[in-house]
């Protein structure tokens, strides 16, 4: 549906009628004055056949239609006494259509409960659903595994925290919806004028009240937060948009605040991402597209309920985000430990995954993106600190490609350590962070500043961030909070930011005289309870238990009975993670259609891992053993399986003749093969490449901890020094590495560094910045000496120097023999590739960069980088 169609959805009540050959789904609006009819064929055993005539029926026309259907089916079946059309079920919306190994099912919402009201638009929670098999039993083709798939699908409890609305887009923020509504209203007024306003529906016309136009919001949802999007894909282009009901998963709660009798609604909406969704230990980090686990967008909405209208009411909202650390990391749960060790699964020296993730955030929220990282910084044995170091390294790398005014801001604060300290107040420190964050991002208000802000000015109001418009204020940028699980610490930090934002929102709406709220007030108690319900719900969905540490825990005012509850929640979380998370993960994968059953592939329960389901662009290794060869084609080194396709080989031979072609039998892991050096000799206007070393030679044995080739290392940490590299060459290597490495971070770059950190903390941070490895390689080490010492030289074995040019008589003998059908097929002769001027200039630029002559990035470079990311990955 186009975004300019701001209407209330016309199908809010449904009745499903059935015959032996058809299902008839009759939908009507809330007043039952307008109806639509869907016809679903039941004679197809596998395909879904739906017919929508797109006609709007009146109540009388629907009755006549149903009467004709009843009479026609009764006459055909010869059942004069019984009805040919029976009523199957009443519903309030369609969740979607799903198929496993037999025919299609339709999932209907049979019970709902109103949870919130935003400007007269209701948000409902799904209370119960009904899953109905569409094909008739006479044409049903049974499959032995169908019932098991149905049970797995139904493990996703749709009656638990799934929400929808007929007239409000719950997948978008209030700022987006109201901005869209304002632009649509301006467009309608400018095009139709007074005549257009007379044609609109007036709900106060019969009562003789002043005219007030009420619009709903119905447009394309934000697919990231819609959980039934793939369940509706099959019918999206067939049926009228009124039938499409999009649901979100997360939390929705609303409380009423009375300010001297004036009603104010405080609403909290949490939208859980449907991408890379799952349970605690089975979904960690990020996938290849930049989607992170446990990503939740939390929005708090303040609404002056004395005026229930989106266009005339006063609204304010503030959005926060939580999500797992955007790296390739995981925890092995096979050890049955409460806290399995954290490991980095894939090396990402250029922060590719983090770049994709923050690119998504900037497209949705703008800048600044502020990261509040609450994981531990100081541990006796590295656990959480691994994520902190890698995340900081990734952000430092990304910021050098962004303009300074749009840099990603990074705040690292060890919340767990400060909680144990008796000298520090955790919530006071969080309050300071929250104040600075809200001032940077601002918040949304759909009303311009009141006159009371001039009568009672506050110094904090003047330097508030965001964007000021004639119609109010807009939030630009967002705070992204995370710890390891993004549950307990994250929820408390989000509450403190929300409390600070709440004070500014109430002040902006003229409810209080200064943007400051104190603890132990009714307003804050109500808000705290709302956030704790929000935290408990998200924790149950991701971790399997309610919150272990709450706001009262960090305030150190929790009652003694709370400790026993915390122990029970910890045990409950451990049990869920160890025994039930696998089944929940399978159910989520099946519900989101990440896995679609088929008779030609293994079943869901037979898969050893769901890694490839959530990483769509992952390269899989070949199943059979092949030989591989190096080909230099146009400046790109490729690995091609042997034997070559003749047409492809002929095309490659036209482009390039390789001086040496080395063929190696593939081992069990092709990434551990040691490929011998090869060379391209320079001719006239071409460039030369001599690969005599690999970057792996200069990396420590534990390269997985820090795979960046631009990190300063100690000379004795590189494998090259073990192999007898001279001190002069080591000094040259050290100077080159230091010249190409980025400057070390300063203390000012981390805005949340604690002033009372101990000296040990500073020493830990300094040692971490050196990226040193605890393993020292010495000459007496019994480790693998490397390929040069493990393989004997060809001269010693055969008495030949393979790098030297062969004698002329050998070349003549080679040419005289019918070795190949190609004109030039010598492994010694070289026809160097032709290189254009632009490529040579680019190569020269890289050479100058390697020498330390780096030019400053300009606006054109930044635009080129953004265009590359957009075209390549988005």
Coordinates of N, CA, C and O in Angstrom, one line a residue, residues 376 378 414-424 426 554 556:
X376 N 32.1 -6.2 31.3 CA 33.2 -6.0 32.2 C 34.5 -5.7 31.5 O 34.8 -6.2 30.4
X378 N 37.6 -5.5 33.6 CA 38.7 -6.0 34.4 C 38.3 -7.3 35.0 O 37.4 -7.4 35.8
X414 N 32.1 -0.3 33.2 CA 32.0 -1.6 33.8 C 31.0 -1.5 35.0 O 31.3 -1.2 36.1
X415 N 29.7 -1.8 34.6 CA 28.7 -1.6 35.6 C 28.7 -2.6 36.7 O 28.4 -2.3 37.9
X416 N 29.1 -3.8 36.4 CA 29.2 -4.9 37.4 C 30.2 -4.6 38.5 O 30.0 -4.8 39.7
X417 N 31.4 -4.1 38.1 CA 32.4 -3.7 39.0 C 32.0 -2.6 40.0 O 32.2 -2.7 41.2
X418 N 31.3 -1.6 39.4 CA 30.9 -0.5 40.2 C 29.8 -0.9 41.2 O 29.6 -0.3 42.2
X419 N 29.0 -1.9 40.8 CA 28.0 -2.4 41.7 C 28.5 -3.0 43.0 O 28.0 -2.8 44.0
X420 N 29.7 -3.6 42.9 CA 30.3 -4.3 44.0 C 31.0 -3.3 44.9 O 31.3 -3.6 46.1
X421 N 31.2 -2.1 44.4 CA 31.9 -1.1 45.2 C 31.0 -0.4 46.2 O 29.8 -0.1 45.8
X422 N 31.4 -0.2 47.4 CA 30.6 0.5 48.4 C 30.7 2.0 48.3 O 29.9 2.7 48.9
X423 N 31.7 2.5 47.5 CA 31.9 3.9 47.5 C 31.2 4.6 46.3 O 31.1 5.8 46.3
X424 N 30.7 3.8 45.4 CA 30.1 4.3 44.2 C 28.6 4.1 44.1 O 28.1 3.0 44.5
X426 N 25.7 3.4 41.6 CA 25.6 3.0 40.2 C 24.6 3.9 39.5 O 24.8 4.4 38.4
X554 N 20.2 -2.6 42.2 CA 21.3 -1.6 42.0 C 21.2 -0.4 42.9 O 22.2 0.3 43.2
X556 N 20.3 -0.9 45.9 CA 20.7 -1.6 47.2 C 19.6 -1.4 48.2 O 19.9 -1.2 49.4

